[in-house]
């Protein structure tokens, strides 16, 4: 089975610029997650979708971060405007049902200068 | 708030040495427990999981973990490590069905195995 696809792999932007990341989950997986992993820390959940609805976005900085999952398949995560502290790896994960193990993509490494 | 604590930030072992990575969580209710591994340049992969039943679970590549409810622990073990086990290991907790699959991760333990 094809894994979770993410793009781009790397992105370098200046602070106050905007950036978007894309994720294509494993086919048929209803649940999709975006995690932020800052260097030296474990992944932290930003947002969880069940199909095209948001289940949990309690830790998403909504003043600058937004995410959508139109049609319940692909998802995009946007940061506008970016801050230096947004430098991290952004991981997308999917699972077939809630509470089943997550499958992770390779992540997008964002550097904000 | 729920949290996961991994005791060691970086562990260095020689090949054939035994491994034990500590993981403790804070949550009083039903939990699902996971260990994920991230090899250099690769994505996070599931190593093993505990949902219920036998508290000693076996995973891929000879890894096992023991859930001790009274200690809120889920330590990862391997009797004899190999150079190829060099990776970062993350313990994660899903605090019950009503958490909807949300995983809370520890900060990770980097394992370096010397040949």
PDB file of C-alpha atoms in Angstrom:
ATOM      1  CA  UNK A   1       0.000   0.000   0.000  1.00  0.00           C
ATOM      2  CA  UNK A   2       1.245   3.488  -0.775  1.00  0.00           C
ATOM      3  CA  UNK A   3       2.173   5.518   2.277  1.00  0.00           C
ATOM      4  CA  UNK A   4       1.253   9.008   3.364  1.00  0.00           C
ATOM      5  CA  UNK A   5       2.577  11.501   0.842  1.00  0.00           C
ATOM      6  CA  UNK A   6       3.724  14.957   1.827  1.00  0.00           C
ATOM      7  CA  UNK A   7       5.181  17.852  -0.099  1.00  0.00           C
ATOM      8  CA  UNK A   8       7.403  19.703  -0.200  1.00  0.00           C
ATOM      9  CA  UNK A   9      10.147  17.890   1.744  1.00  0.00           C
ATOM     10  CA  UNK A  10      11.933  21.110   2.597  1.00  0.00           C
ATOM     11  CA  UNK A  11      10.954  24.758   2.648  1.00  0.00           C
ATOM     12  CA  UNK A  12      12.916  27.853   3.622  1.00  0.00           C
ATOM     13  CA  UNK A  13      11.079  31.145   4.007  1.00  0.00           C
ATOM     14  CA  UNK A  14      11.585  34.477   5.680  1.00  0.00           C
ATOM     15  CA  UNK A  15       9.553  35.494   8.683  1.00  0.00           C
ATOM     16  CA  UNK A  16       6.217  37.098   7.871  1.00  0.00           C
ATOM     17  CA  UNK A  17       5.975  35.136   4.620  1.00  0.00           C
ATOM     18  CA  UNK A  18       3.311  32.521   4.086  1.00  0.00           C
ATOM     19  CA  UNK A  19       3.756  28.817   3.358  1.00  0.00           C
ATOM     20  CA  UNK A  20       1.541  25.836   2.622  1.00  0.00           C
ATOM     21  CA  UNK A  21       2.079  22.118   3.042  1.00  0.00           C
ATOM     22  CA  UNK A  22       0.191  19.349   1.332  1.00  0.00           C
ATOM     23  CA  UNK A  23      -0.697  15.859   2.497  1.00  0.00           C
ATOM     24  CA  UNK A  24      -2.271  12.899   0.735  1.00  0.00           C
ATOM     25  CA  UNK A  25      -3.191  10.186   3.251  1.00  0.00           C
ATOM     26  CA  UNK A  26      -3.338   6.470   2.662  1.00  0.00           C
ATOM     27  CA  UNK A  27      -6.312   5.633   0.478  1.00  0.00           C
ATOM     28  CA  UNK A  28      -9.416   4.971   2.535  1.00  0.00           C
ATOM     29  CA  UNK A  29      -8.080   6.458   5.747  1.00  0.00           C
ATOM     30  CA  UNK A  30     -10.784   8.632   7.234  1.00  0.00           C
ATOM     31  CA  UNK A  31      -8.734  10.228   9.982  1.00  0.00           C
ATOM     32  CA  UNK A  32      -5.954  12.679   9.188  1.00  0.00           C
ATOM     33  CA  UNK A  33      -3.619  14.467  11.594  1.00  0.00           C
ATOM     34  CA  UNK A  34      -1.112  17.295  11.338  1.00  0.00           C
ATOM     35  CA  UNK A  35       1.689  17.273  13.889  1.00  0.00           C
ATOM     36  CA  UNK A  36       4.448  19.795  14.536  1.00  0.00           C
ATOM     37  CA  UNK A  37       7.823  18.446  15.638  1.00  0.00           C
ATOM     38  CA  UNK A  38      10.283  21.016  16.902  1.00  0.00           C
ATOM     39  CA  UNK A  39      13.916  19.920  17.051  1.00  0.00           C
ATOM     40  CA  UNK A  40      14.579  17.890  20.197  1.00  0.00           C
ATOM     41  CA  UNK A  41      10.913  17.397  21.008  1.00  0.00           C
ATOM     42  CA  UNK A  42       8.264  14.845  20.256  1.00  0.00           C
ATOM     43  CA  UNK A  43       5.520  15.527  17.734  1.00  0.00           C
ATOM     44  CA  UNK A  44       2.693  17.757  18.948  1.00  0.00           C
ATOM     45  CA  UNK A  45      -0.789  17.495  17.486  1.00  0.00           C
ATOM     46  CA  UNK A  46      -1.962  20.603  15.648  1.00  0.00           C
ATOM     47  CA  UNK A  47      -5.223  19.414  14.136  1.00  0.00           C
ATOM     48  CA  UNK A  48      -7.198  16.223  13.564  1.00  0.00           C
ATOM     49  CA  UNK A  49      -9.762  15.642  10.823  1.00  0.00           C
ATOM     50  CA  UNK A  50     -12.365  12.914  10.590  1.00  0.00           C
ATOM     51  CA  UNK A  51     -13.278  12.853   6.904  1.00  0.00           C
ATOM     52  CA  UNK A  52     -13.635  16.576   6.143  1.00  0.00           C
ATOM     53  CA  UNK A  53     -14.639  17.652   9.647  1.00  0.00           C
ATOM     54  CA  UNK A  54     -12.347  18.956  12.376  1.00  0.00           C
ATOM     55  CA  UNK A  55     -12.234  16.749  15.479  1.00  0.00           C
ATOM     56  CA  UNK A  56      -9.572  18.576  17.477  1.00  0.00           C
ATOM     57  CA  UNK A  57      -7.807  21.847  16.728  1.00  0.00           C
ATOM     58  CA  UNK A  58      -7.267  22.917  20.310  1.00  0.00           C
ATOM     59  CA  UNK A  59      -3.501  23.314  19.859  1.00  0.00           C
ATOM     60  CA  UNK A  60      -3.601  25.014  16.465  1.00  0.00           C
ATOM     61  CA  UNK A  61      -2.463  28.674  16.665  1.00  0.00           C
ATOM     62  CA  UNK A  62      -5.484  29.888  14.760  1.00  0.00           C
ATOM     63  CA  UNK A  63      -4.236  33.442  14.376  1.00  0.00           C
ATOM     64  CA  UNK A  64      -1.648  32.218  11.888  1.00  0.00           C
ATOM     65  CA  UNK A  65      -2.267  28.545  11.137  1.00  0.00           C
ATOM     66  CA  UNK A  66      -5.120  27.145   9.108  1.00  0.00           C
ATOM     67  CA  UNK A  67      -5.877  23.728   7.682  1.00  0.00           C
ATOM     68  CA  UNK A  68      -8.490  22.226   5.485  1.00  0.00           C
ATOM     69  CA  UNK A  69      -9.428  18.837   4.164  1.00  0.00           C
ATOM     70  CA  UNK A  70     -11.805  19.444   1.328  1.00  0.00           C
ATOM     71  CA  UNK A  71     -13.618  16.320   0.125  1.00  0.00           C
ATOM     72  CA  UNK A  72     -12.195  14.356   3.018  1.00  0.00           C
ATOM     73  CA  UNK A  73      -9.041  13.215   1.233  1.00  0.00           C
ATOM     74  CA  UNK A  74      -6.066  15.575   0.701  1.00  0.00           C
ATOM     75  CA  UNK A  75      -5.261  18.211   3.251  1.00  0.00           C
ATOM     76  CA  UNK A  76      -3.318  21.460   3.293  1.00  0.00           C
ATOM     77  CA  UNK A  77      -1.794  23.240   6.255  1.00  0.00           C
ATOM     78  CA  UNK A  78      -1.009  26.932   5.905  1.00  0.00           C
ATOM     79  CA  UNK A  79       0.996  29.344   7.993  1.00  0.00           C
ATOM     80  CA  UNK A  80       0.475  33.055   7.442  1.00  0.00           C
ATOM     81  CA  UNK A  81       2.508  34.944   8.537  1.00  0.00           C
ATOM     82  CA  UNK A  82       5.342  32.683   9.636  1.00  0.00           C
ATOM     83  CA  UNK A  83       7.424  33.321  12.734  1.00  0.00           C
ATOM     84  CA  UNK A  84      10.897  32.125  13.590  1.00  0.00           C
ATOM     85  CA  UNK A  85       9.482  29.719  16.169  1.00  0.00           C
ATOM     86  CA  UNK A  86       7.496  27.943  13.451  1.00  0.00           C
ATOM     87  CA  UNK A  87      10.716  26.305  12.268  1.00  0.00           C
ATOM     88  CA  UNK A  88       9.964  22.600  12.665  1.00  0.00           C
ATOM     89  CA  UNK A  89       9.078  19.434  10.823  1.00  0.00           C
ATOM     90  CA  UNK A  90       5.393  19.248   9.954  1.00  0.00           C
ATOM     91  CA  UNK A  91       4.150  15.692   9.930  1.00  0.00           C
ATOM     92  CA  UNK A  92       0.996  14.384   8.403  1.00  0.00           C
ATOM     93  CA  UNK A  93      -0.446  11.095   9.594  1.00  0.00           C
ATOM     94  CA  UNK A  94      -3.527   9.073   8.810  1.00  0.00           C
ATOM     95  CA  UNK A  95      -5.398   6.141  10.279  1.00  0.00           C
ATOM     96  CA  UNK A  96      -8.224   3.970   9.052  1.00  0.00           C
ATOM     97  CA  UNK A  97     -10.356   4.534  12.126  1.00  0.00           C
ATOM     98  CA  UNK A  98      -9.941   6.545  15.270  1.00  0.00           C
ATOM     99  CA  UNK A  99      -7.682   4.846  17.810  1.00  0.00           C
ATOM    100  CA  UNK A 100      -5.943   2.633  15.252  1.00  0.00           C
ATOM    101  CA  UNK A 101      -2.186   3.139  14.796  1.00  0.00           C
ATOM    102  CA  UNK A 102      -1.115   6.165  12.826  1.00  0.00           C
ATOM    103  CA  UNK A 103       0.817   6.026   9.584  1.00  0.00           C
ATOM    104  CA  UNK A 104       3.164   8.968   9.151  1.00  0.00           C
ATOM    105  CA  UNK A 105       4.503  10.733   6.099  1.00  0.00           C
ATOM    106  CA  UNK A 106       8.126  11.843   5.769  1.00  0.00           C
ATOM    107  CA  UNK A 107       7.272  15.349   6.873  1.00  0.00           C
ATOM    108  CA  UNK A 108       8.071  18.816   5.606  1.00  0.00           C
ATOM    109  CA  UNK A 109      11.038  20.513   7.214  1.00  0.00           C
ATOM    110  CA  UNK A 110      10.326  24.238   7.491  1.00  0.00           C
ATOM    111  CA  UNK A 111      13.046  26.758   8.224  1.00  0.00           C
ATOM    112  CA  UNK A 112      11.982  30.320   8.938  1.00  0.00           C
ATOM    113  CA  UNK A 113      14.807  32.878   8.739  1.00  0.00           C
TER     114      UNK A 113
ATOM    115  CA  UNK B   1      -3.064  17.535  31.333  1.00  0.00           C
ATOM    116  CA  UNK B   2      -1.869  14.260  29.939  1.00  0.00           C
ATOM    117  CA  UNK B   3       1.857  13.950  29.390  1.00  0.00           C
ATOM    118  CA  UNK B   4       4.476  11.418  28.426  1.00  0.00           C
ATOM    119  CA  UNK B   5       7.983  11.392  29.827  1.00  0.00           C
ATOM    120  CA  UNK B   6      10.945   9.540  28.370  1.00  0.00           C
ATOM    121  CA  UNK B   7      13.788   9.214  30.814  1.00  0.00           C
ATOM    122  CA  UNK B   8      16.752   9.291  28.511  1.00  0.00           C
ATOM    123  CA  UNK B   9      17.480  11.836  25.827  1.00  0.00           C
ATOM    124  CA  UNK B  10      20.414   9.988  24.269  1.00  0.00           C
ATOM    125  CA  UNK B  11      21.564   6.424  24.839  1.00  0.00           C
ATOM    126  CA  UNK B  12      24.805   5.018  23.455  1.00  0.00           C
ATOM    127  CA  UNK B  13      25.320   1.250  23.406  1.00  0.00           C
ATOM    128  CA  UNK B  14      27.654  -1.248  21.843  1.00  0.00           C
ATOM    129  CA  UNK B  15      26.270  -3.976  19.634  1.00  0.00           C
ATOM    130  CA  UNK B  16      24.870  -6.963  21.548  1.00  0.00           C
ATOM    131  CA  UNK B  17      24.194  -4.868  24.625  1.00  0.00           C
ATOM    132  CA  UNK B  18      20.736  -4.991  26.148  1.00  0.00           C
ATOM    133  CA  UNK B  19      18.417  -2.026  25.813  1.00  0.00           C
ATOM    134  CA  UNK B  20      15.749  -0.593  28.040  1.00  0.00           C
ATOM    135  CA  UNK B  21      14.162   2.779  27.314  1.00  0.00           C
ATOM    136  CA  UNK B  22      11.924   4.226  29.974  1.00  0.00           C
ATOM    137  CA  UNK B  23       8.503   5.760  29.366  1.00  0.00           C
ATOM    138  CA  UNK B  24       6.044   7.068  31.918  1.00  0.00           C
ATOM    139  CA  UNK B  25       2.725   8.718  31.295  1.00  0.00           C
ATOM    140  CA  UNK B  26       0.315  10.705  33.366  1.00  0.00           C
ATOM    141  CA  UNK B  27      -3.316   9.743  32.905  1.00  0.00           C
ATOM    142  CA  UNK B  28      -5.535   7.864  35.290  1.00  0.00           C
ATOM    143  CA  UNK B  29      -7.938   6.265  32.870  1.00  0.00           C
ATOM    144  CA  UNK B  30      -7.788   3.719  30.087  1.00  0.00           C
ATOM    145  CA  UNK B  31      -4.859   4.197  27.756  1.00  0.00           C
ATOM    146  CA  UNK B  32      -3.521   2.812  24.531  1.00  0.00           C
ATOM    147  CA  UNK B  33       0.266   2.814  24.392  1.00  0.00           C
ATOM    148  CA  UNK B  34       2.662   2.915  21.478  1.00  0.00           C
ATOM    149  CA  UNK B  35       6.322   2.971  20.626  1.00  0.00           C
ATOM    150  CA  UNK B  36       7.313   4.550  17.329  1.00  0.00           C
ATOM    151  CA  UNK B  37      10.752   4.507  15.759  1.00  0.00           C
ATOM    152  CA  UNK B  38      12.313   6.946  13.323  1.00  0.00           C
ATOM    153  CA  UNK B  39      15.367   5.680  11.467  1.00  0.00           C
ATOM    154  CA  UNK B  40      17.682   8.341  10.007  1.00  0.00           C
ATOM    155  CA  UNK B  41      16.031   9.982   7.026  1.00  0.00           C
ATOM    156  CA  UNK B  42      12.844   7.951   7.327  1.00  0.00           C
ATOM    157  CA  UNK B  43       9.346   8.525   8.605  1.00  0.00           C
ATOM    158  CA  UNK B  44       7.984   7.505  11.970  1.00  0.00           C
ATOM    159  CA  UNK B  45       7.044   3.834  12.043  1.00  0.00           C
ATOM    160  CA  UNK B  46       5.050   1.839  14.540  1.00  0.00           C
ATOM    161  CA  UNK B  47       7.255  -0.489  16.579  1.00  0.00           C
ATOM    162  CA  UNK B  48       4.599  -1.969  18.838  1.00  0.00           C
ATOM    163  CA  UNK B  49       1.341  -1.156  20.572  1.00  0.00           C
ATOM    164  CA  UNK B  50      -0.656  -2.082  23.629  1.00  0.00           C
ATOM    165  CA  UNK B  51      -4.433  -1.813  23.700  1.00  0.00           C
ATOM    166  CA  UNK B  52      -5.454  -4.473  26.217  1.00  0.00           C
ATOM    167  CA  UNK B  53      -4.694  -8.030  27.348  1.00  0.00           C
ATOM    168  CA  UNK B  54      -1.205  -9.369  27.976  1.00  0.00           C
ATOM    169  CA  UNK B  55       0.834  -6.439  29.315  1.00  0.00           C
ATOM    170  CA  UNK B  56       3.980  -7.799  27.659  1.00  0.00           C
ATOM    171  CA  UNK B  57       3.762  -6.952  23.985  1.00  0.00           C
ATOM    172  CA  UNK B  58       6.106  -7.944  21.238  1.00  0.00           C
ATOM    173  CA  UNK B  59       6.847  -5.782  18.259  1.00  0.00           C
ATOM    174  CA  UNK B  60       8.939  -5.871  15.154  1.00  0.00           C
ATOM    175  CA  UNK B  61      12.689  -6.491  15.040  1.00  0.00           C
ATOM    176  CA  UNK B  62      12.862  -8.226  18.430  1.00  0.00           C
ATOM    177  CA  UNK B  63      11.540  -5.318  20.470  1.00  0.00           C
ATOM    178  CA  UNK B  64       9.120  -5.772  23.338  1.00  0.00           C
ATOM    179  CA  UNK B  65       7.494  -3.526  25.901  1.00  0.00           C
ATOM    180  CA  UNK B  66       5.833  -4.094  29.226  1.00  0.00           C
ATOM    181  CA  UNK B  67       2.846  -2.140  30.450  1.00  0.00           C
ATOM    182  CA  UNK B  68       2.894  -1.743  34.230  1.00  0.00           C
ATOM    183  CA  UNK B  69      -0.323   0.005  35.125  1.00  0.00           C
ATOM    184  CA  UNK B  70       0.611   0.633  38.767  1.00  0.00           C
ATOM    185  CA  UNK B  71       3.741   2.469  37.659  1.00  0.00           C
ATOM    186  CA  UNK B  72       2.161   4.239  34.673  1.00  0.00           C
ATOM    187  CA  UNK B  73       5.042   2.868  32.649  1.00  0.00           C
ATOM    188  CA  UNK B  74       5.572   1.306  29.237  1.00  0.00           C
ATOM    189  CA  UNK B  75       9.271   0.583  28.933  1.00  0.00           C
ATOM    190  CA  UNK B  76      10.804  -0.647  25.696  1.00  0.00           C
ATOM    191  CA  UNK B  77      13.316  -3.488  25.739  1.00  0.00           C
ATOM    192  CA  UNK B  78      15.530  -5.452  23.419  1.00  0.00           C
ATOM    193  CA  UNK B  79      17.912  -8.168  24.649  1.00  0.00           C
ATOM    194  CA  UNK B  80      20.641  -7.531  22.088  1.00  0.00           C
ATOM    195  CA  UNK B  81      20.833  -4.389  19.973  1.00  0.00           C
ATOM    196  CA  UNK B  82      22.279  -4.149  16.494  1.00  0.00           C
ATOM    197  CA  UNK B  83      23.915  -1.253  14.691  1.00  0.00           C
ATOM    198  CA  UNK B  84      20.777  -1.020  12.543  1.00  0.00           C
ATOM    199  CA  UNK B  85      18.738  -0.132  15.643  1.00  0.00           C
ATOM    200  CA  UNK B  86      20.325   3.304  15.639  1.00  0.00           C
ATOM    201  CA  UNK B  87      17.302   5.593  15.515  1.00  0.00           C
ATOM    202  CA  UNK B  88      15.094   7.864  17.560  1.00  0.00           C
ATOM    203  CA  UNK B  89      12.420   6.181  19.647  1.00  0.00           C
ATOM    204  CA  UNK B  90       9.178   7.826  20.723  1.00  0.00           C
ATOM    205  CA  UNK B  91       6.731   6.634  23.315  1.00  0.00           C
ATOM    206  CA  UNK B  92       3.138   7.777  22.757  1.00  0.00           C
ATOM    207  CA  UNK B  93      -0.153   7.544  24.590  1.00  0.00           C
ATOM    208  CA  UNK B  94      -3.714   7.676  23.332  1.00  0.00           C
ATOM    209  CA  UNK B  95      -5.734   8.453  26.392  1.00  0.00           C
ATOM    210  CA  UNK B  96      -8.834   6.429  25.771  1.00  0.00           C
ATOM    211  CA  UNK B  97     -11.414   6.043  23.044  1.00  0.00           C
ATOM    212  CA  UNK B  98     -13.008   9.406  23.635  1.00  0.00           C
ATOM    213  CA  UNK B  99      -9.727  11.091  22.750  1.00  0.00           C
ATOM    214  CA  UNK B 100     -10.366  10.164  19.154  1.00  0.00           C
ATOM    215  CA  UNK B 101      -6.976   8.796  18.338  1.00  0.00           C
ATOM    216  CA  UNK B 102      -5.049  11.832  19.517  1.00  0.00           C
ATOM    217  CA  UNK B 103      -1.531  10.707  20.349  1.00  0.00           C
ATOM    218  CA  UNK B 104       0.567  12.459  22.933  1.00  0.00           C
ATOM    219  CA  UNK B 105       4.262  11.860  22.362  1.00  0.00           C
ATOM    220  CA  UNK B 106       7.239  11.867  24.644  1.00  0.00           C
ATOM    221  CA  UNK B 107      10.258  13.938  23.704  1.00  0.00           C
ATOM    222  CA  UNK B 108      12.067  10.997  22.179  1.00  0.00           C
ATOM    223  CA  UNK B 109      15.218   9.012  22.958  1.00  0.00           C
ATOM    224  CA  UNK B 110      18.028   8.939  20.473  1.00  0.00           C
ATOM    225  CA  UNK B 111      19.733   5.556  20.407  1.00  0.00           C
ATOM    226  CA  UNK B 112      23.221   5.239  18.961  1.00  0.00           C
ATOM    227  CA  UNK B 113      24.602   1.720  18.599  1.00  0.00           C
ATOM    228  CA  UNK B 114      28.339   1.417  18.070  1.00  0.00           C
ATOM    229  CA  UNK B 115      29.486  -1.460  15.844  1.00  0.00           C
TER     230      UNK B 115
END
